[in-house]
PDB file of C-alpha atoms in Angstrom:
ATOM      1  CA  MET G  24       5.202  48.117 -57.026  1.00 51.00           C
ATOM      2  CA  ALA G  25       7.295  45.443 -58.811  1.00 52.00           C
ATOM      3  CA  ILE G  26      10.060  45.779 -56.215  1.00 54.00           C
ATOM      4  CA  LYS G  27       7.581  45.360 -53.341  1.00 54.00           C
ATOM      5  CA  ASN G  28       6.060  42.271 -54.978  1.00 62.00           C
ATOM      6  CA  THR G  29       9.518  40.739 -55.505  1.00 71.00           C
ATOM      7  CA  LEU G  30      10.398  41.318 -51.810  1.00 68.00           C
ATOM      8  CA  PHE G  31       7.092  39.802 -50.738  1.00 67.00           C
ATOM      9  CA  TYR G  32       7.657  36.682 -52.839  1.00 69.00           C
ATOM     10  CA  ARG G  33      11.176  36.277 -51.475  1.00 72.00           C
ATOM     11  CA  ILE G  34       9.948  36.492 -47.899  1.00 73.00           C
ATOM     12  CA  MET G  35       7.208  33.957 -48.585  1.00 73.00           C
ATOM     13  CA  ALA G  36       9.723  31.652 -50.294  1.00 74.00           C
ATOM     14  CA  TRP G  37      12.130  31.754 -47.353  1.00 72.00           C
ATOM     15  CA  LEU G  38       9.220  31.234 -44.972  1.00 75.00           C
ATOM     16  CA  GLY G  39       8.120  28.213 -46.983  1.00 74.00           C
ATOM     17  CA  ILE G  40      11.637  26.783 -46.929  1.00 77.00           C
ATOM     18  CA  PHE G  41      11.834  27.316 -43.170  1.00 72.00           C
ATOM     19  CA  VAL G  42       8.489  25.588 -42.545  1.00 72.00           C
ATOM     20  CA  PHE G  43       9.465  22.712 -44.823  1.00 73.00           C
ATOM     21  CA  ALA G  44      12.792  22.303 -42.991  1.00 72.00           C
ATOM     22  CA  VAL G  45      11.046  22.233 -39.605  1.00 72.00           C
ATOM     23  CA  MET G  46       8.650  19.584 -40.886  1.00 75.00           C
ATOM     24  CA  ILE G  47      11.515  17.431 -42.197  1.00 75.00           C
ATOM     25  CA  ILE G  48      13.451  17.719 -38.910  1.00 73.00           C
ATOM     26  CA  SER G  49      10.320  16.879 -36.886  1.00 68.00           C
ATOM     27  CA  LEU G  50       9.659  13.881 -39.102  1.00 66.00           C
ATOM     28  CA  ILE G  51      13.233  12.618 -38.616  1.00 65.00           C
ATOM     29  CA  VAL G  52      13.017  13.038 -34.827  1.00 61.00           C
ATOM     30  CA  TRP G  53       9.653  11.261 -34.739  1.00 61.00           C
ATOM     31  CA  ALA G  54      11.000   8.395 -36.868  1.00 55.00           C
ATOM     32  CA  VAL G  55      14.056   7.945 -34.648  1.00 53.00           C
ATOM     33  CA  GLN G  56      11.891   7.868 -31.527  1.00 56.00           C
ATOM     34  CA  ALA G  57       9.363   5.518 -33.110  1.00 51.00           C
ATOM     35  CA  LEU G  58      12.030   3.073 -34.251  1.00 48.00           C
ATOM     36  CA  SER G  59      13.882   3.116 -30.948  1.00 49.00           C
ATOM     37  CA  ASP G  60      12.813   0.660 -28.250  1.00 57.00           C
ATOM     38  CA  ASP G  61      15.181   2.166 -25.712  1.00 67.00           C
ATOM     39  CA  ILE G  62      14.017   3.828 -22.510  1.00 73.00           C
ATOM     40  CA  PRO G  63      16.140   6.212 -20.443  1.00 82.00           C
ATOM     41  CA  SER G  64      18.448   4.707 -17.840  1.00 84.00           C
ATOM     42  CA  ASN G  65      17.441   4.943 -14.191  1.00 88.00           C
ATOM     43  CA  THR G  66      13.747   4.898 -15.133  1.00 91.00           C
ATOM     44  CA  ILE G  67      11.068   4.690 -12.441  1.00 92.00           C
ATOM     45  CA  VAL G  68       8.004   2.728 -13.543  1.00 92.00           C
ATOM     46  CA  GLU G  69       4.831   4.516 -12.426  1.00 94.00           C
ATOM     47  CA  LEU G  70       1.393   2.925 -12.053  1.00 93.00           C
ATOM     48  CA  ASN G  71      -1.866   4.605 -11.069  1.00 92.00           C
ATOM     49  CA  LEU G  72      -4.196   2.179  -9.278  1.00 91.00           C
ATOM     50  CA  GLU G  73      -6.660   4.925  -8.398  1.00 87.00           C
ATOM     51  CA  LYS G  74      -8.155   4.139 -11.805  1.00 83.00           C
ATOM     52  CA  PRO G  75     -10.453   1.120 -12.245  1.00 83.00           C
ATOM     53  CA  VAL G  76      -8.755  -2.250 -12.666  1.00 85.00           C
ATOM     54  CA  LEU G  77     -10.331  -4.742 -15.065  1.00 82.00           C
ATOM     55  CA  GLU G  78      -9.958  -8.472 -15.577  1.00 82.00           C
ATOM     56  CA  SER G  79      -9.556  -7.764 -19.296  1.00 78.00           C
ATOM     57  CA  LYS G  80     -10.139  -4.872 -21.673  1.00 74.00           C
ATOM     58  CA  PRO G  81     -13.218  -5.166 -23.922  1.00 72.00           C
ATOM     59  CA  ALA G  82     -12.402  -5.871 -27.569  1.00 72.00           C
ATOM     60  CA  GLY G  83     -15.136  -3.761 -29.174  1.00 70.00           C
ATOM     61  CA  PRO G  84     -15.015   0.031 -29.572  1.00 71.00           C
ATOM     62  CA  VAL G  85     -18.146   0.537 -27.447  1.00 66.00           C
ATOM     63  CA  GLY G  86     -16.724  -1.443 -24.535  1.00 63.00           C
ATOM     64  CA  GLN G  87     -13.407   0.359 -24.795  1.00 62.00           C
ATOM     65  CA  ALA G  88     -15.158   3.731 -24.795  1.00 66.00           C
ATOM     66  CA  LEU G  89     -17.159   2.801 -21.696  1.00 64.00           C
ATOM     67  CA  THR G  90     -14.086   1.610 -19.753  1.00 64.00           C
ATOM     68  CA  GLY G  91     -12.033   4.666 -20.704  1.00 69.00           C
ATOM     69  CA  ASP G  92      -8.463   4.592 -19.390  1.00 71.00           C
ATOM     70  CA  ALA G  93      -9.026   1.646 -17.055  1.00 77.00           C
ATOM     71  CA  ILE G  94      -6.165  -0.854 -17.057  1.00 83.00           C
ATOM     72  CA  ASP G  95      -6.369  -4.632 -17.024  1.00 87.00           C
ATOM     73  CA  ILE G  96      -4.599  -7.097 -14.738  1.00 91.00           C
ATOM     74  CA  ARG G  97      -2.690  -8.885 -17.497  1.00 92.00           C
ATOM     75  CA  THR G  98      -1.140  -5.645 -18.748  1.00 91.00           C
ATOM     76  CA  ILE G  99       0.042  -4.715 -15.252  1.00 93.00           C
ATOM     77  CA  VAL G 100       1.471  -8.146 -14.447  1.00 94.00           C
ATOM     78  CA  ASP G 101       3.307  -8.372 -17.774  1.00 94.00           C
ATOM     79  CA  ALA G 102       4.697  -4.843 -17.380  1.00 93.00           C
ATOM     80  CA  LEU G 103       6.031  -5.583 -13.882  1.00 95.00           C
ATOM     81  CA  ALA G 104       7.620  -8.817 -15.082  1.00 95.00           C
ATOM     82  CA  GLY G 105       9.344  -6.916 -17.888  1.00 94.00           C
ATOM     83  CA  ALA G 106      10.458  -4.117 -15.561  1.00 94.00           C
ATOM     84  CA  LYS G 107      11.989  -6.667 -13.188  1.00 95.00           C
ATOM     85  CA  GLU G 108      14.378  -7.882 -15.909  1.00 94.00           C
ATOM     86  CA  ASP G 109      15.070  -4.483 -17.513  1.00 93.00           C
ATOM     87  CA  ASP G 110      18.404  -3.058 -16.349  1.00 92.00           C
ATOM     88  CA  LEU G 111      17.252   0.442 -17.304  1.00 92.00           C
ATOM     89  CA  VAL G 112      14.451   0.290 -14.706  1.00 94.00           C
ATOM     90  CA  SER G 113      15.566   1.198 -11.204  1.00 94.00           C
ATOM     91  CA  GLY G 114      12.302   1.187  -9.219  1.00 95.00           C
ATOM     92  CA  LEU G 115       8.521   1.149  -9.003  1.00 96.00           C
ATOM     93  CA  LEU G 116       6.156   3.868  -7.775  1.00 97.00           C
ATOM     94  CA  VAL G 117       2.422   3.204  -7.420  1.00 96.00           C
ATOM     95  CA  ARG G 118      -0.475   5.477  -6.475  1.00 95.00           C
ATOM     96  CA  ILE G 119      -3.464   3.901  -4.753  1.00 93.00           C
ATOM     97  CA  GLY G 120      -6.599   4.946  -2.880  1.00 84.00           C
ATOM     98  CA  ALA G 121      -9.861   3.262  -2.004  1.00 80.00           C
ATOM     99  CA  ASN G 122     -10.693  -0.186  -3.339  1.00 78.00           C
ATOM    100  CA  THR G 123     -10.761  -0.349  -7.141  1.00 79.00           C
ATOM    101  CA  MET G 124     -10.327  -4.120  -7.398  1.00 87.00           C
ATOM    102  CA  THR G 125     -11.495  -7.419  -5.991  1.00 90.00           C
ATOM    103  CA  GLN G 126      -9.537  -9.397  -3.447  1.00 92.00           C
ATOM    104  CA  GLY G 127      -8.515 -11.860  -6.164  1.00 93.00           C
ATOM    105  CA  GLN G 128      -7.163  -9.063  -8.364  1.00 93.00           C
ATOM    106  CA  ALA G 129      -5.269  -7.569  -5.421  1.00 94.00           C
ATOM    107  CA  GLU G 130      -3.787 -10.992  -4.712  1.00 95.00           C
ATOM    108  CA  GLU G 131      -2.485 -11.333  -8.277  1.00 95.00           C
ATOM    109  CA  LEU G 132      -0.994  -7.830  -8.274  1.00 95.00           C
ATOM    110  CA  ARG G 133       0.519  -8.420  -4.840  1.00 96.00           C
ATOM    111  CA  GLU G 134       2.368 -11.477  -6.099  1.00 96.00           C
ATOM    112  CA  ALA G 135       3.576  -9.523  -9.143  1.00 96.00           C
ATOM    113  CA  VAL G 136       4.944  -6.744  -6.918  1.00 97.00           C
ATOM    114  CA  MET G 137       6.749  -9.199  -4.644  1.00 96.00           C
ATOM    115  CA  ASP G 138       8.215 -10.879  -7.713  1.00 96.00           C
ATOM    116  CA  PHE G 139       9.412  -7.470  -8.961  1.00 97.00           C
ATOM    117  CA  ARG G 140      11.106  -6.832  -5.600  1.00 96.00           C
ATOM    118  CA  GLU G 141      13.175  -9.983  -5.990  1.00 96.00           C
ATOM    119  CA  SER G 142      15.255  -7.973  -8.473  1.00 95.00           C
ATOM    120  CA  GLY G 143      16.470  -5.831  -5.573  1.00 95.00           C
ATOM    121  CA  LYS G 144      14.783  -2.735  -7.016  1.00 96.00           C
ATOM    122  CA  PRO G 145      12.724  -0.683  -4.536  1.00 96.00           C
ATOM    123  CA  ALA G 146       8.938  -0.559  -4.774  1.00 97.00           C
ATOM    124  CA  TYR G 147       7.128   2.354  -3.095  1.00 98.00           C
ATOM    125  CA  ILE G 148       3.407   3.044  -2.857  1.00 97.00           C
ATOM    126  CA  TYR G 149       1.627   6.326  -2.102  1.00 96.00           C
ATOM    127  CA  ALA G 150      -1.949   7.114  -1.133  1.00 94.00           C
ATOM    128  CA  GLU G 151      -3.516  10.501  -0.618  1.00 93.00           C
ATOM    129  CA  THR G 152      -5.891   8.604   1.658  1.00 91.00           C
ATOM    130  CA  PHE G 153      -6.714   4.961   2.277  1.00 91.00           C
ATOM    131  CA  GLY G 154     -10.437   5.513   1.917  1.00 82.00           C
ATOM    132  CA  GLN G 155     -12.576   8.220   3.470  1.00 79.00           C
ATOM    133  CA  VAL G 156     -16.210   7.197   3.672  1.00 77.00           C
ATOM    134  CA  GLU G 157     -15.367   4.105   1.606  1.00 83.00           C
ATOM    135  CA  ASP G 158     -13.440   1.056   2.785  1.00 86.00           C
ATOM    136  CA  ALA G 159      -9.835   0.508   1.640  1.00 90.00           C
ATOM    137  CA  THR G 160      -9.004  -2.866   3.199  1.00 92.00           C
ATOM    138  CA  ILE G 161      -8.241  -4.552  -0.128  1.00 93.00           C
ATOM    139  CA  SER G 162      -6.114  -1.614  -1.311  1.00 93.00           C
ATOM    140  CA  TYR G 163      -4.089  -1.639   1.890  1.00 95.00           C
ATOM    141  CA  TYR G 164      -3.588  -5.395   1.658  1.00 96.00           C
ATOM    142  CA  LEU G 165      -1.972  -4.814  -1.747  1.00 96.00           C
ATOM    143  CA  ALA G 166       0.073  -1.920  -0.358  1.00 96.00           C
ATOM    144  CA  THR G 167       1.734  -4.176   2.233  1.00 96.00           C
ATOM    145  CA  ALA G 168       3.591  -5.937  -0.608  1.00 97.00           C
ATOM    146  CA  PHE G 169       5.734  -2.803  -1.135  1.00 97.00           C
ATOM    147  CA  ASP G 170       8.992  -1.787   0.527  1.00 97.00           C
ATOM    148  CA  ARG G 171       7.532   1.420   1.888  1.00 97.00           C
ATOM    149  CA  ILE G 172       4.044   2.923   2.217  1.00 97.00           C
ATOM    150  CA  TYR G 173       3.513   6.688   2.170  1.00 96.00           C
ATOM    151  CA  MET G 174       0.322   8.641   2.810  1.00 94.00           C
ATOM    152  CA  GLN G 175      -0.657  12.296   2.545  1.00 93.00           C
ATOM    153  CA  PRO G 176      -0.461  13.870   6.061  1.00 91.00           C
ATOM    154  CA  HIS G 177      -4.191  14.613   6.322  1.00 89.00           C
ATOM    155  CA  GLY G 178      -5.276  11.317   4.789  1.00 90.00           C
ATOM    156  CA  ASP G 179      -7.502   8.812   6.545  1.00 90.00           C
ATOM    157  CA  PHE G 180      -6.855   5.130   7.116  1.00 92.00           C
ATOM    158  CA  ASN G 181     -10.252   3.541   6.596  1.00 90.00           C
ATOM    159  CA  VAL G 182      -9.133  -0.101   6.732  1.00 91.00           C
ATOM    160  CA  VAL G 183     -11.869  -1.779   8.729  1.00 89.00           C
ATOM    161  CA  GLY G 184     -12.258  -5.353   7.454  1.00 89.00           C
ATOM    162  CA  LEU G 185     -14.777  -7.131   5.250  1.00 90.00           C
ATOM    163  CA  ARG G 186     -18.527  -7.494   4.953  1.00 87.00           C
ATOM    164  CA  ASN G 187     -21.061  -9.260   2.780  1.00 86.00           C
ATOM    165  CA  GLU G 188     -24.510  -7.940   1.971  1.00 87.00           C
ATOM    166  CA  HIS G 189     -27.462  -9.747   0.425  1.00 87.00           C
ATOM    167  CA  PHE G 190     -30.943  -8.647  -0.601  1.00 87.00           C
ATOM    168  CA  PHE G 191     -33.918 -10.979  -0.266  1.00 89.00           C
ATOM    169  CA  LEU G 192     -36.889 -10.829  -2.645  1.00 87.00           C
ATOM    170  CA  GLY G 193     -39.275 -13.151  -0.823  1.00 86.00           C
ATOM    171  CA  GLY G 194     -41.243 -10.365   0.825  1.00 88.00           C
ATOM    172  CA  LEU G 195     -41.523  -8.393  -2.415  1.00 86.00           C
ATOM    173  CA  LEU G 196     -42.852 -11.392  -4.319  1.00 84.00           C
ATOM    174  CA  ASP G 197     -45.378 -12.090  -1.537  1.00 86.00           C
ATOM    175  CA  GLN G 198     -46.805  -8.581  -1.923  1.00 88.00           C
ATOM    176  CA  TYR G 199     -47.705  -9.339  -5.531  1.00 89.00           C
ATOM    177  CA  GLY G 200     -48.840 -12.881  -4.932  1.00 89.00           C
ATOM    178  CA  ILE G 201     -45.915 -14.374  -6.828  1.00 87.00           C
ATOM    179  CA  GLU G 202     -44.687 -17.766  -5.737  1.00 84.00           C
ATOM    180  CA  ALA G 203     -41.188 -18.783  -6.861  1.00 82.00           C
ATOM    181  CA  GLU G 204     -40.667 -22.511  -7.108  1.00 82.00           C
ATOM    182  CA  TYR G 205     -37.111 -23.709  -6.619  1.00 79.00           C
ATOM    183  CA  ASP G 206     -35.527 -26.903  -5.504  1.00 78.00           C
ATOM    184  CA  HIS G 207     -32.085 -27.324  -3.976  1.00 75.00           C
ATOM    185  CA  ARG G 208     -29.845 -29.962  -2.491  1.00 79.00           C
ATOM    186  CA  HIS G 209     -29.379 -29.648   1.265  1.00 82.00           C
ATOM    187  CA  GLU G 210     -29.435 -26.583   3.472  1.00 82.00           C
ATOM    188  CA  TYR G 211     -26.109 -25.062   2.370  1.00 82.00           C
ATOM    189  CA  LYS G 212     -27.219 -24.718  -1.255  1.00 83.00           C
ATOM    190  CA  SER G 213     -28.534 -21.239  -0.552  1.00 83.00           C
ATOM    191  CA  ALA G 214     -28.755 -19.599  -3.990  1.00 81.00           C
ATOM    192  CA  LYS G 215     -32.553 -19.813  -3.968  1.00 83.00           C
ATOM    193  CA  ASP G 216     -32.800 -18.128  -0.567  1.00 85.00           C
ATOM    194  CA  VAL G 217     -32.314 -14.642  -2.030  1.00 85.00           C
ATOM    195  CA  ILE G 218     -35.364 -15.236  -4.248  1.00 85.00           C
ATOM    196  CA  THR G 219     -37.716 -17.042  -1.888  1.00 84.00           C
ATOM    197  CA  GLY G 220     -36.508 -15.896   1.539  1.00 85.00           C
ATOM    198  CA  THR G 221     -36.841 -12.765   3.634  1.00 88.00           C
ATOM    199  CA  GLY G 222     -33.565 -13.160   5.539  1.00 90.00           C
ATOM    200  CA  PHE G 223     -30.664 -15.455   6.310  1.00 91.00           C
ATOM    201  CA  THR G 224     -31.263 -19.045   7.234  1.00 90.00           C
ATOM    202  CA  ASP G 225     -28.915 -20.421   9.877  1.00 91.00           C
ATOM    203  CA  ALA G 226     -27.052 -22.445   7.240  1.00 91.00           C
ATOM    204  CA  PHE G 227     -26.777 -19.490   4.835  1.00 90.00           C
ATOM    205  CA  ARG G 228     -25.382 -17.247   7.585  1.00 92.00           C
ATOM    206  CA  GLU G 229     -22.960 -19.944   8.705  1.00 94.00           C
ATOM    207  CA  ALA G 230     -21.611 -20.400   5.196  1.00 92.00           C
ATOM    208  CA  GLU G 231     -21.254 -16.645   4.551  1.00 92.00           C
ATOM    209  CA  THR G 232     -19.498 -16.174   7.879  1.00 94.00           C
ATOM    210  CA  ALA G 233     -17.075 -19.000   7.162  1.00 95.00           C
ATOM    211  CA  VAL G 234     -16.125 -17.479   3.792  1.00 93.00           C
ATOM    212  CA  LEU G 235     -15.643 -14.015   5.304  1.00 94.00           C
ATOM    213  CA  GLU G 236     -13.520 -15.357   8.146  1.00 95.00           C
ATOM    214  CA  SER G 237     -11.328 -17.258   5.686  1.00 96.00           C
ATOM    215  CA  ARG G 238     -10.848 -14.176   3.493  1.00 95.00           C
ATOM    216  CA  PHE G 239     -10.172 -11.968   6.516  1.00 95.00           C
ATOM    217  CA  ASP G 240      -7.647 -14.439   7.928  1.00 96.00           C
ATOM    218  CA  HIS G 241      -5.798 -14.372   4.596  1.00 95.00           C
ATOM    219  CA  LEU G 242      -5.755 -10.553   4.527  1.00 95.00           C
ATOM    220  CA  ILE G 243      -4.452 -10.264   8.093  1.00 96.00           C
ATOM    221  CA  SER G 244      -1.756 -12.851   7.422  1.00 96.00           C
ATOM    222  CA  GLY G 245      -0.558 -10.810   4.435  1.00 95.00           C
ATOM    223  CA  ILE G 246      -0.684  -7.515   6.335  1.00 96.00           C
ATOM    224  CA  SER G 247       1.210  -8.931   9.321  1.00 95.00           C
ATOM    225  CA  GLU G 248       3.895 -10.392   7.058  1.00 95.00           C
ATOM    226  CA  GLY G 249       4.242  -7.271   4.936  1.00 95.00           C
ATOM    227  CA  ARG G 250       4.416  -4.878   7.885  1.00 94.00           C
ATOM    228  CA  ASN G 251       6.441  -7.111  10.224  1.00 94.00           C
ATOM    229  CA  LEU G 252       3.634  -7.314  12.767  1.00 93.00           C
ATOM    230  CA  ASN G 253       2.461 -10.396  14.589  1.00 93.00           C
ATOM    231  CA  TYR G 254      -0.876 -11.786  13.447  1.00 95.00           C
ATOM    232  CA  ASP G 255      -2.882 -10.748  16.526  1.00 94.00           C
ATOM    233  CA  GLU G 256      -1.459  -7.219  16.476  1.00 93.00           C
ATOM    234  CA  ALA G 257      -2.328  -6.756  12.809  1.00 93.00           C
ATOM    235  CA  GLY G 258      -5.857  -8.045  13.417  1.00 93.00           C
ATOM    236  CA  GLU G 259      -6.401  -5.671  16.327  1.00 93.00           C
ATOM    237  CA  LEU G 260      -5.180  -2.677  14.312  1.00 92.00           C
ATOM    238  CA  VAL G 261      -7.726  -3.429  11.580  1.00 92.00           C
ATOM    239  CA  ASP G 262     -10.505  -4.149  14.077  1.00 90.00           C
ATOM    240  CA  ASP G 263      -9.836  -0.856  15.888  1.00 90.00           C
ATOM    241  CA  GLY G 264      -9.870   1.245  12.675  1.00 85.00           C
ATOM    242  CA  PRO G 265     -10.383   3.689  11.127  1.00 89.00           C
ATOM    243  CA  TRP G 266      -7.287   5.703  12.092  1.00 89.00           C
ATOM    244  CA  PHE G 267      -5.955   9.212  11.551  1.00 87.00           C
ATOM    245  CA  GLY G 268      -2.818   9.585   9.445  1.00 84.00           C
ATOM    246  CA  SER G 269      -0.435  10.315  12.338  1.00 85.00           C
ATOM    247  CA  GLN G 270      -1.640   7.236  14.202  1.00 89.00           C
ATOM    248  CA  THR G 271      -0.769   4.948  11.285  1.00 91.00           C
ATOM    249  CA  VAL G 272       2.918   5.878  11.465  1.00 92.00           C
ATOM    250  CA  GLU G 273       3.057   5.301  15.214  1.00 90.00           C
ATOM    251  CA  SER G 274       1.478   1.867  14.839  1.00 90.00           C
ATOM    252  CA  GLY G 275       3.668   0.812  11.892  1.00 92.00           C
ATOM    253  CA  LEU G 276       0.825   0.600   9.360  1.00 94.00           C
ATOM    254  CA  VAL G 277       2.412   3.350   7.222  1.00 95.00           C
ATOM    255  CA  ASP G 278       6.099   4.257   6.928  1.00 95.00           C
ATOM    256  CA  ASP G 279       5.837   8.014   6.579  1.00 95.00           C
ATOM    257  CA  LEU G 280       3.509  10.907   5.752  1.00 94.00           C
TER     258      LEU G 280
END
């Protein structure tokens, strides 16, 4: 019995030494990695824009929990600026889908991508689909800042332009005998119309149309420049959408499937 106990204790001792050694080695490896700022050479920076894009990340724990793994504009722009100057970075690969950002956010990211490309490093973007039932005009506008656009063979190209929608509460308030009293300066100050009105006034519609046309003109100009299309051709391709995947390659909207 004494011999068996001695053998048992020896085995446990060697096992303890082995576990301790593994822990020490793991700690050393972790420390070296933690203290090293280096990244591997020939690194491709990857960015997933299928996730929500925020103006800024909330500071509090509740806000951070609600936004999950969403990424903010400033983080993306700063990362691309750093990658442009980093000799260990050799390219950029982005995934994108339907719209996850505003036109202003897409504009800022578009400029950051074009700035990255000035380094001579390639920038590619991939979409499983540019929208299905949802519109992807803003996403595609951003995509045209890249060297090449790829899409999954059975993806859709739901790039169909812009629209604005408004609800009007005037009729609802009338049902309950509520009268909203507002004043405004001139006919184009239309903020009160959504409260007191039941539809667009001529001035309200004119103003909304002018804003949409200006935004659409800017999008088409960017698409035509990015895809080497003339302005009218790019506008017609968007107006005639949506398209099947194979049609987008033939028309020059996408480089390959």
